[in-house]
XYZ file of C-alpha atoms in Angstrom:
651
model
C -103.972 -16.962 67.950
C -100.260 -17.394 68.617
C -99.053 -17.419 72.210
C -95.593 -15.902 72.595
C -94.023 -17.905 75.399
C -91.441 -16.731 77.881
C -89.012 -19.051 79.622
C -90.888 -21.550 81.803
C -94.329 -20.767 80.382
C -96.466 -23.592 78.999
C -99.391 -23.923 76.622
C -101.726 -26.850 75.798
C -101.419 -28.740 72.514
C -104.919 -29.920 71.578
C -103.982 -31.988 68.508
C -101.531 -34.765 67.671
C -99.633 -33.717 64.542
C -97.410 -30.646 64.765
C -94.413 -29.022 63.180
C -91.628 -27.349 65.126
C -90.186 -24.559 62.999
C -86.773 -23.135 63.778
C -85.133 -19.964 62.493
C -81.614 -19.298 63.725
C -79.937 -17.004 61.189
C -76.875 -19.296 61.062
C -76.684 -23.036 60.377
C -77.584 -25.044 63.477
C -78.235 -28.701 64.193
C -81.821 -29.503 65.157
C -82.876 -32.681 66.941
C -84.980 -34.058 69.748
C -84.615 -36.330 72.745
C -87.182 -38.598 74.376
C -87.125 -39.019 78.133
C -89.104 -40.962 80.729
C -90.968 -39.758 83.804
C -87.623 -39.166 85.549
C -86.258 -37.064 82.689
C -83.766 -39.711 81.577
C -82.913 -40.797 78.027
C -83.010 -44.608 78.103
C -80.715 -45.155 75.126
C -79.341 -43.676 71.943
C -82.452 -44.805 70.068
C -84.342 -42.205 72.114
C -82.485 -39.395 70.348
C -83.484 -38.146 66.888
C -80.545 -36.428 65.196
C -79.052 -35.947 61.696
C -77.368 -39.371 61.704
C -80.633 -41.047 62.788
C -83.441 -38.616 61.932
C -86.446 -40.830 62.652
C -87.802 -42.180 65.909
C -91.403 -43.182 66.630
C -93.463 -40.009 66.291
C -90.513 -37.781 65.377
C -88.674 -36.736 62.236
C -85.829 -34.223 62.348
C -83.645 -32.685 59.594
C -80.625 -34.577 58.307
C -78.192 -31.663 58.274
C -77.378 -28.270 59.718
C -79.291 -25.304 58.310
C -80.446 -21.844 59.299
C -84.116 -22.904 59.107
C -85.646 -26.214 60.117
C -88.933 -28.038 60.322
C -89.339 -30.962 62.721
C -92.381 -33.232 62.347
C -94.115 -34.516 65.489
C -96.943 -37.047 65.799
C -97.819 -37.210 69.485
C -100.098 -40.220 69.006
C -97.079 -42.219 67.778
C -94.835 -41.327 70.721
C -94.183 -44.466 72.849
C -96.177 -44.688 76.066
C -92.984 -44.796 78.157
C -91.997 -41.324 76.905
C -93.140 -38.447 79.068
C -91.131 -35.623 77.536
C -89.877 -34.634 74.067
C -87.101 -32.042 74.198
C -86.307 -30.041 71.065
C -82.602 -29.235 70.898
C -80.450 -26.867 68.867
C -76.662 -27.040 68.610
C -73.937 -25.315 66.661
C -71.981 -27.505 64.202
C -68.514 -28.448 65.443
C -65.348 -28.415 63.367
C -66.750 -26.729 60.253
C -65.378 -23.236 60.762
C -68.573 -21.682 62.124
C -69.309 -19.925 65.423
C -68.459 -21.852 68.577
C -71.126 -20.304 70.811
C -74.435 -18.497 70.540
C -72.843 -15.300 71.882
C -73.233 -12.553 69.321
C -75.657 -14.544 67.163
C -79.259 -13.618 66.587
C -81.636 -15.130 69.130
C -83.010 -18.430 67.745
C -86.759 -18.488 67.177
C -88.897 -21.616 67.486
C -92.587 -22.051 66.842
C -95.104 -24.867 67.165
C -97.400 -24.864 64.154
C -100.162 -26.948 62.705
C -99.686 -28.706 59.392
C -101.270 -25.702 57.664
C -98.584 -23.405 59.091
C -100.783 -21.777 61.736
C -98.680 -20.929 64.780
C -99.940 -22.100 68.159
C -96.992 -21.064 70.331
C -93.619 -19.443 69.719
C -90.512 -18.713 71.754
C -87.493 -16.498 71.125
C -84.477 -17.910 72.973
C -82.680 -14.948 74.505
C -79.861 -14.678 77.022
C -77.530 -17.219 75.414
C -73.801 -16.545 75.749
C -71.077 -19.213 75.869
C -73.520 -22.048 75.203
C -73.145 -24.116 72.052
C -76.238 -26.301 72.583
C -79.656 -25.454 73.973
C -82.946 -27.164 74.787
C -85.421 -24.855 73.083
C -88.805 -26.401 73.892
C -90.194 -29.475 75.523
C -93.454 -31.250 74.800
C -94.646 -33.134 77.870
C -97.560 -35.199 79.100
C -99.746 -33.842 81.870
C -102.901 -35.643 83.021
C -103.363 -37.464 79.734
C -102.807 -34.395 77.565
C -99.790 -32.803 75.897
C -98.394 -29.354 76.561
C -95.463 -27.308 75.263
C -93.088 -25.413 77.570
C -90.431 -22.821 76.698
C -87.134 -23.994 78.215
C -84.080 -22.159 76.842
C -81.598 -24.230 78.873
C -78.121 -23.831 77.362
C -74.976 -25.953 77.696
C -71.461 -24.601 77.225
C -70.253 -28.202 76.927
C -72.371 -28.785 73.827
C -74.379 -31.876 73.016
C -72.266 -34.146 75.231
C -73.099 -32.067 78.305
C -76.767 -31.926 77.336
C -77.071 -35.692 76.893
C -75.155 -36.345 80.096
C -77.530 -34.043 81.973
C -80.400 -36.211 80.740
C -78.770 -39.386 82.017
C -77.499 -40.877 78.754
C -74.517 -43.141 79.441
C -73.164 -42.863 75.871
C -73.374 -39.059 75.841
C -69.864 -38.327 74.531
C -69.953 -41.042 71.869
C -73.347 -39.956 70.561
C -72.312 -36.286 70.465
C -69.208 -37.218 68.471
C -71.287 -39.290 66.042
C -73.710 -36.395 65.527
C -70.887 -33.915 64.922
C -69.317 -36.314 62.428
C -72.603 -36.759 60.558
C -73.195 -33.009 60.454
C -69.694 -32.342 59.092
C -70.230 -34.973 56.404
C -73.610 -33.457 55.565
C -72.150 -29.987 55.165
C -69.414 -31.399 52.933
C -71.957 -32.968 50.551
C -74.477 -30.134 50.627
C -74.939 -27.890 47.612
C -73.732 -24.434 48.742
C -76.753 -22.260 49.445
C -76.871 -18.777 47.899
C -76.162 -15.835 50.210
C -79.258 -14.597 52.038
C -81.160 -11.810 50.371
C -81.236 -8.421 52.058
C -84.054 -7.865 54.496
C -87.288 -7.068 52.718
C -86.233 -8.537 49.382
C -88.374 -11.437 48.358
C -87.881 -14.045 45.727
C -90.503 -16.631 44.863
C -93.814 -16.543 46.693
C -96.615 -19.014 47.157
C -99.428 -17.685 44.997
C -103.136 -18.436 44.901
C -104.462 -19.474 41.523
C -107.645 -18.186 40.012
C -109.474 -21.222 41.236
C -108.385 -20.642 44.808
C -105.851 -23.439 45.077
C -102.315 -22.815 46.210
C -99.448 -23.212 43.773
C -95.848 -22.304 43.269
C -95.194 -18.984 41.666
C -92.781 -16.141 41.325
C -93.319 -12.537 42.224
C -91.308 -9.362 42.243
C -91.379 -7.780 45.661
C -88.652 -5.198 45.256
C -84.887 -5.227 45.047
C -82.084 -4.061 47.254
C -80.929 -0.515 46.560
C -77.475 -0.029 45.128
C -74.595 0.732 47.432
C -72.369 3.816 47.424
C -71.385 5.162 44.013
C -67.696 4.428 43.327
C -65.454 7.452 43.402
C -63.642 8.717 40.338
C -59.957 9.712 40.707
C -59.602 12.813 42.844
C -63.113 12.659 44.223
C -64.580 11.383 47.443
C -67.034 8.523 47.350
C -70.627 9.633 46.898
C -72.842 7.968 49.483
C -76.063 6.304 48.516
C -79.110 8.518 48.797
C -80.892 8.540 52.127
C -84.612 8.024 52.633
C -86.763 11.120 52.340
C -88.016 12.200 55.725
C -91.522 12.768 54.443
C -91.927 9.108 53.579
C -91.606 9.592 49.810
C -89.646 7.350 47.477
C -85.893 7.043 47.797
C -83.905 8.654 44.949
C -80.923 6.486 44.075
C -79.843 8.607 41.083
C -76.260 9.883 41.053
C -76.505 13.698 41.303
C -73.835 14.225 38.629
C -75.331 11.988 35.964
C -78.111 12.298 33.469
C -81.192 10.555 34.819
C -81.399 7.023 33.526
C -84.246 4.600 33.297
C -84.625 2.288 36.295
C -83.922 -1.419 35.894
C -86.561 -2.968 33.712
C -89.104 -5.092 35.562
C -89.240 -8.788 34.848
C -91.622 -9.852 32.102
C -95.216 -10.111 33.157
C -96.794 -13.535 33.153
C -99.724 -14.103 30.783
C -103.083 -13.874 32.546
C -104.216 -17.154 34.007
C -107.346 -18.912 32.916
C -109.973 -19.313 35.636
C -109.086 -22.229 37.871
C -105.543 -22.578 36.507
C -102.203 -21.186 37.714
C -100.477 -18.390 35.856
C -98.206 -19.371 32.980
C -94.524 -19.287 34.012
C -92.141 -16.723 32.553
C -88.343 -16.859 32.420
C -86.797 -14.273 34.719
C -89.865 -13.977 36.938
C -87.912 -13.381 40.151
C -86.183 -10.512 41.879
C -82.950 -9.025 40.599
C -81.390 -6.017 38.892
C -80.328 -7.961 35.802
C -81.834 -10.815 33.855
C -78.909 -12.991 34.945
C -79.684 -12.360 38.613
C -83.393 -12.961 38.065
C -82.747 -16.268 36.365
C -80.318 -17.280 39.119
C -82.907 -16.509 41.814
C -85.621 -18.240 39.811
C -83.570 -21.436 39.453
C -82.787 -21.484 43.157
C -86.472 -20.857 43.886
C -87.384 -23.874 41.758
C -84.760 -25.913 43.624
C -86.217 -24.955 47.003
C -89.821 -25.444 45.865
C -89.057 -28.954 44.627
C -87.229 -29.815 47.846
C -90.036 -28.609 50.082
C -92.993 -29.978 48.121
C -91.286 -33.381 47.972
C -90.607 -33.211 51.707
C -94.296 -32.509 52.328
C -95.283 -35.484 50.179
C -92.847 -37.877 51.843
C -93.929 -36.702 55.280
C -97.585 -37.273 54.395
C -96.832 -40.793 53.122
C -94.832 -41.582 56.255
C -97.740 -40.375 58.386
C -100.178 -42.514 56.423
C -97.944 -45.567 56.859
C -97.540 -44.955 60.593
C -101.274 -44.382 61.090
C -102.193 -47.589 59.242
C -99.693 -49.579 61.331
C -101.176 -48.164 64.543
C -104.713 -49.009 63.488
C -103.725 -52.530 62.434
C -101.868 -53.030 65.722
C -104.986 -52.016 67.649
C -107.022 -54.545 65.699
C -104.502 -57.322 66.373
C -104.154 -56.445 70.048
C -107.883 -56.868 70.699
C -108.831 -60.566 70.790
C -112.451 -59.688 70.022
C -111.575 -58.122 66.667
C -108.543 -60.207 65.785
C -110.631 -62.698 63.846
C -114.030 -62.541 62.285
C -115.841 -60.037 60.100
C -115.279 -57.052 62.418
C -111.509 -57.504 62.261
C -111.576 -57.835 58.481
C -113.682 -54.687 58.212
C -111.289 -52.754 60.465
C -108.280 -53.838 58.429
C -110.021 -52.934 55.194
C -110.941 -49.516 56.539
C -107.369 -48.886 57.738
C -105.951 -49.741 54.311
C -108.596 -47.661 52.543
C -107.792 -44.686 54.760
C -104.094 -45.149 53.988
C -104.822 -45.190 50.257
C -106.904 -42.011 50.485
C -104.184 -40.154 52.392
C -101.447 -41.227 49.969
C -103.589 -40.370 46.936
C -104.322 -36.911 48.340
C -100.621 -36.315 48.975
C -99.687 -37.516 45.498
C -102.307 -35.281 43.873
C -100.895 -32.241 45.661
C -97.354 -33.250 44.665
C -98.341 -33.807 41.023
C -99.963 -30.363 40.902
C -96.801 -28.692 42.152
C -94.558 -30.818 39.934
C -96.581 -29.951 36.825
C -96.122 -26.256 37.507
C -92.386 -26.687 38.113
C -92.030 -28.681 34.883
C -93.789 -25.910 32.963
C -91.485 -23.363 34.564
C -88.368 -25.388 33.742
C -89.453 -25.614 30.095
C -89.399 -21.816 29.727
C -86.387 -21.157 31.953
C -83.897 -23.602 30.381
C -83.854 -21.991 26.876
C -83.391 -18.531 28.427
C -80.285 -19.357 30.448
C -77.029 -17.520 29.612
C -73.843 -19.476 28.773
C -72.671 -19.733 32.405
C -75.998 -21.397 33.321
C -76.661 -23.305 30.083
C -76.117 -26.919 29.095
C -73.454 -27.679 26.495
C -76.155 -28.587 23.957
C -77.835 -25.183 24.289
C -77.954 -23.021 21.122
C -76.519 -20.148 23.168
C -73.010 -21.599 22.676
C -73.255 -21.289 18.888
C -73.214 -17.516 19.193
C -70.761 -17.480 22.100
C -68.643 -14.380 22.678
C -66.059 -13.936 25.438
C -67.738 -11.937 28.234
C -66.506 -8.640 29.616
C -67.645 -9.369 33.179
C -67.549 -12.352 35.517
C -70.983 -13.980 35.881
C -72.519 -14.381 39.309
C -72.718 -18.184 39.131
C -71.735 -21.284 37.197
C -73.648 -24.448 36.331
C -71.924 -27.613 37.524
C -74.585 -30.147 36.569
C -78.228 -31.104 37.021
C -80.129 -32.359 40.065
C -83.310 -34.404 40.257
C -85.387 -36.481 42.682
C -86.975 -39.910 42.107
C -90.516 -38.494 42.360
C -89.997 -36.785 38.961
C -86.689 -37.801 37.337
C -87.344 -35.778 34.164
C -87.536 -32.524 36.146
C -83.899 -31.393 36.157
C -82.817 -28.443 38.289
C -79.616 -26.669 37.185
C -76.998 -26.862 39.941
C -75.705 -23.288 40.152
C -72.830 -22.287 42.442
C -71.630 -18.758 43.030
C -68.443 -17.376 41.525
C -65.697 -17.113 42.494
C -65.839 -20.635 43.894
C -65.833 -20.800 47.683
C -64.803 -24.479 47.700
C -62.718 -26.634 45.442
C -64.160 -29.552 43.489
C -63.504 -33.257 43.784
C -64.431 -35.307 40.716
C -64.670 -38.782 42.219
C -63.160 -41.358 39.861
C -64.013 -44.237 42.191
C -66.862 -46.660 41.764
C -70.203 -44.890 42.249
C -73.137 -46.412 44.092
C -75.509 -45.899 41.155
C -76.188 -48.620 38.599
C -74.396 -46.611 35.911
C -71.272 -46.286 38.043
C -71.359 -49.924 39.142
C -71.261 -51.121 35.536
C -68.283 -48.961 34.511
C -64.816 -50.456 34.870
C -62.131 -48.496 36.800
C -60.320 -47.299 33.662
C -63.579 -46.012 32.165
C -64.475 -44.206 35.396
C -61.080 -42.476 35.433
C -61.536 -41.375 31.830
C -65.066 -40.091 32.469
C -63.876 -38.259 35.581
C -61.158 -36.448 33.647
C -63.594 -35.647 30.821
C -65.877 -34.111 33.447
C -63.054 -32.068 34.947
C -62.034 -30.742 31.509
C -65.655 -29.797 30.724
C -65.871 -27.812 33.975
C -62.514 -26.135 33.335
C -63.604 -25.204 29.801
C -66.800 -23.652 31.146
C -64.844 -21.593 33.690
C -62.470 -20.363 31.009
C -65.457 -19.490 28.826
C -67.386 -17.453 31.390
C -64.467 -15.363 32.696
C -63.205 -12.341 30.729
C -60.155 -12.957 28.556
C -57.008 -13.440 30.610
C -58.758 -13.445 33.984
C -58.735 -17.210 34.513
C -55.725 -19.527 34.250
C -55.773 -23.338 34.299
C -52.877 -25.526 35.452
C -52.840 -29.316 35.141
C -50.904 -31.909 37.127
C -50.842 -35.270 35.346
C -48.029 -37.226 37.029
C -48.125 -40.240 34.699
C -49.141 -38.337 31.571
C -52.166 -40.620 31.162
C -54.863 -37.949 30.695
C -53.799 -36.836 27.205
C -57.009 -37.774 25.326
C -59.252 -36.094 27.898
C -57.067 -32.968 27.947
C -57.201 -32.589 24.146
C -59.719 -29.688 24.194
C -57.390 -27.708 26.496
C -54.061 -28.643 24.913
C -55.219 -28.664 21.289
C -56.650 -25.143 21.403
C -53.805 -23.596 23.383
C -56.071 -22.813 26.337
C -53.318 -23.920 28.754
C -50.470 -21.469 29.303
C -48.069 -24.370 29.910
C -48.105 -28.123 29.235
C -49.507 -30.434 31.925
C -46.936 -31.070 34.664
C -45.759 -34.656 34.869
C -43.397 -36.581 37.119
C -42.446 -35.773 40.702
C -40.477 -32.707 39.597
C -43.382 -31.232 37.682
C -45.758 -31.831 40.596
C -43.386 -30.125 43.032
C -42.808 -27.126 40.746
C -46.504 -26.358 40.178
C -47.444 -26.799 43.833
C -44.523 -24.617 44.981
C -45.500 -21.838 42.570
C -49.170 -21.800 43.556
C -48.383 -22.105 47.265
C -46.064 -19.114 46.979
C -48.797 -17.168 45.197
C -51.244 -17.867 48.028
C -48.650 -16.749 50.601
C -47.841 -13.517 48.750
C -51.445 -12.500 48.212
C -52.369 -13.304 51.819
C -49.499 -11.178 53.137
C -50.413 -8.323 50.803
C -54.069 -8.403 51.831
C -53.323 -8.605 55.539
C -50.777 -5.808 55.295
C -52.965 -3.631 53.111
C -50.198 -3.519 50.479
C -51.747 -5.116 47.412
C -49.741 -2.738 45.206
C -46.518 -4.342 46.512
C -47.106 -7.675 44.772
C -44.379 -8.727 42.327
C -45.043 -7.330 38.827
C -44.765 -10.775 37.241
C -47.424 -12.301 39.537
C -50.392 -13.627 37.568
C -53.361 -11.878 39.182
C -55.926 -13.973 37.300
C -58.020 -16.573 39.118
C -56.117 -19.873 39.135
C -57.510 -23.386 38.753
C -55.317 -26.417 39.435
C -56.555 -29.725 38.016
C -54.913 -32.678 39.768
C -55.289 -35.969 37.922
C -54.942 -39.424 39.451
C -54.102 -38.321 42.994
C -52.120 -39.467 45.039
C -49.808 -40.947 42.380
C -46.665 -38.825 42.078
C -47.244 -37.048 45.428
C -44.897 -37.245 48.395
C -45.756 -36.077 51.918
C -44.644 -32.512 51.221
C -46.789 -32.327 48.082
C -49.803 -33.683 49.980
C -49.329 -31.010 52.672
C -49.151 -28.296 50.007
C -52.291 -29.629 48.371
C -54.179 -29.482 51.660
C -52.940 -25.914 52.132
C -54.228 -24.898 48.693
C -57.615 -26.490 49.384
C -57.994 -24.617 52.681
C -56.418 -21.231 51.943
C -56.525 -20.966 48.160
C -60.176 -20.035 47.420
C -60.014 -16.844 49.492
C -57.152 -15.505 47.338
C -58.201 -16.841 43.952
C -56.523 -20.258 43.789
C -58.975 -23.113 43.257
C -58.478 -26.867 43.297
C -60.135 -29.541 41.183
C -59.147 -33.045 42.246
C -59.728 -36.055 40.003
C -59.208 -38.946 42.391
C -60.490 -42.154 43.899
C -60.498 -41.875 47.681
C -59.657 -45.547 48.052
C -56.343 -44.958 46.268
C -55.333 -42.648 49.146
C -56.280 -45.025 51.973
C -52.646 -45.260 53.036
C -52.860 -41.715 54.392
C -55.728 -42.681 56.701
C -57.655 -39.871 58.431
C -54.941 -37.330 57.572
C -56.725 -36.561 54.311
C -60.259 -36.406 55.759
C -60.124 -32.581 56.000
C -59.045 -32.420 52.358
C -62.008 -34.431 51.098
C -64.417 -32.439 53.259
C -63.008 -29.147 52.006
C -63.979 -30.094 48.438
C -67.428 -30.397 46.882
C -67.733 -33.967 45.614
C -69.202 -34.471 42.156
C -69.240 -37.600 40.027
C -68.666 -38.370 36.331
C -71.857 -40.467 36.233
C -75.284 -39.998 37.769
C -75.178 -40.558 41.531
C -77.435 -39.562 44.443
C -74.861 -38.154 46.864
C -75.638 -34.425 47.061
C -78.039 -32.821 49.531
C -80.064 -29.640 49.357
C -79.483 -26.993 52.059
C -83.112 -26.924 53.291
C -84.434 -30.448 53.808
C -81.444 -32.680 53.143
C -82.911 -34.894 50.411
C -80.443 -37.098 48.567
C -80.447 -35.621 45.042
C -79.211 -37.416 41.963
C -76.417 -35.383 40.394
C -75.689 -35.614 36.672
C -72.568 -33.972 35.221
C -72.640 -31.684 32.213
C -70.670 -33.167 29.334
C -70.553 -32.065 25.728
C -72.783 -34.186 23.447
C -71.010 -37.119 21.820
C -69.292 -36.020 18.613
C -69.811 -32.334 19.366
C -67.000 -29.806 18.851
C -68.543 -27.251 21.201
C -65.594 -27.366 23.639
C -63.054 -26.738 20.881
C -65.252 -23.981 19.430
C -65.638 -22.166 22.750
C -62.016 -22.565 23.840
C -60.866 -21.375 20.424
C -62.844 -18.168 20.975
C -61.233 -17.784 24.411
C -57.716 -18.123 22.964
C -58.504 -15.646 20.164
C -59.724 -13.088 22.701
C -56.578 -13.547 24.782
C -54.386 -12.839 21.781
C -56.464 -9.834 20.787
C -56.114 -8.381 24.280
C -52.457 -9.334 24.595
C -53.053 -11.726 27.496
C-alpha cells in the first residue's frame, strides 16, 4: 500500500534496493547528495549529478528530462553517510522556465524494483525556487527511512549545496549546468507529449504469463474545431453528451463518413509466446502517425530495457565486490577452504544475476527485432531508408509529413537492431554535420579530406530528402560554398536543377545569401508580431528555407558569423533552417563566442559515432547517417521528380 506523504512526514524503508521515480511535466535535472551526521556534504564526490551520475549506492540520470528514475542501493551507501537527499533543479541557460512558479507540482515516489510504490510525495507550494530537495533517505537506529522535504532554493543548485556545507558549491553548480546544457544539445528531440488519456505502446502480458513489449490502441485525441469556410463562423468541436454517451465528432453539415480505420490486428499468439508484431500497431489517426508513434515506442522500449539490464549488471558487480570485501576483511575466512567457498559462492551468485538479466534483455530484444522487421518495409518515404523500394514508386507529396528520418540509432547490446531516428517537421533545430575526426574507429581511420567529403555527401542526402517530402515549391535550398570545393558532392542538387540558384562562393556570395535570409527572418517576425502577415512583400519566397553552409568558417567575417548565429537562433520559428558542414576545431579562433551556435544545432556525423543520447535514460547511442547505396541513382531519380513537379505547378 502506498503512503502519500506530506511535508515532514516519514516512512520506513524495509529493503535495500529502491527506485526514486520523478514526474515533473517539464525537463528537470535530478540528482542526489550524500551528507554526514551533521548534514554536511564532505566533497564533490558526495554529489551524484548528470556530469558524475554514479556514487556508491546511487545512480542518477545523465540529462534533464520530464521523467526520471534514480537507483538506490542502501547497503552500498558508505557508513559515514547518514542522509541521502534527492534533488530536482531546472536547467539553466537552455531557454526553459527559470522557476517552478506556474509549473505542475513535481511528483516523486519511492518504489521497489517491480514498480510497487511504497511512498509518494507531491511537492506543492513552490514559487520562485529553481531547485528543491524533494525527499531524503536517512538512517535512524540502524534502519533507513524516507522523509518528504520539499525545501526549495531561489538561488538554485549553488544555494542548495552551500546550505549543505559544500565549499565548492558555485563551481559544482556551474559544472552541472554546463553538463546539462551539453546533454540537451546532443539529445534526440523527444516527440511532443500525447494528449491526456491517449496511450501509445503498453506493456502486455503474453499467453504464457510473462511480460513483454507490445503495442495497443487505447484511443486517440478528438479532432479540434472544424475550419471555417469563407463567410462562415468556425464550427466548434462537438461537446460531450451529458448522459455519458459517446461524443459525436461529425460535422453537422457533412455526409456522415466512416471513422478512422483501426490499426491492423495482430495475429493471435501461440500459448506461451508473445503476439506477432504488426506495422502500425500504435495510436494515431493515420498510418503515418501510427508508424511514427510505433517507432518512437520501440526507441523508448529499447532504451528502458537496456537501462534495466545495465542496472542489474551494475548491482551484481557491486554486490559481488561487497561480499568479496567482507571475506577479505575477516582474517578467519581470508585463507583456507571457507574463504575459497565464500569467494566461489559470491562469483556464482554474480553469474546467476547477470544471466537472469541477460535472459530478460534477450527476450525483449527478440520481440523488438521482430517488430523492426515488419515496421521497416512499411515506412513511407519520409521515414524510409534510401534503399527502400518505396522510392522506386516515389511521387511528390501533396502534404508535409509529420516527421523526417535523419539516420539510424543502435546500442552495443544489439548492434543489428536499428531504430529509425525520426524528428518532427518543420525542424525545431538546425543541423550540424560534423566534418571533424570522429571518436569511432571508422572516423579515426578516415583522413580529413575524406571526412569533409563524407560530411557534404551526408548534408546533400538530407537536403534531398527534405526536398522530396515537402510538396512542390514549398521547400527551397540555398548553398554557401566559399571555396567552391563541394562540387562533386553537390552534383545531385546542381545536376537536376533542384537549386534555384548556383551555390554562393567567395566573400561576396556569402554576404549576399546571409543578408537575404536575415532580412527574410526580420520581415516574417515583424509580420507575425504585428498580426500583418498579408503585408509581406509579394516577391518574398514563403517556402521553408534551408541554408547549407560548407566548410565553415572559411569565407566568413565577423559580421557573417553574427548573422549565422542569428539564423540559427531565430530562423527555425519562421521557416529558415540551417545545416552546417563544419569541423569545430577549424573555428577555435572564435573561442567560446560560437558555443551557443554549436549548442543550437543538432550534431550528426558522416560516419557511425556514439554521440547522441535518448531523452529518457541518456544512453550514448551510435548514430549512422542515411546515404544512398553506392552506385545508386536514387537521389537523381527523386530530385528529378521534384523538379518536374515544380515545373508542372509553375513553381
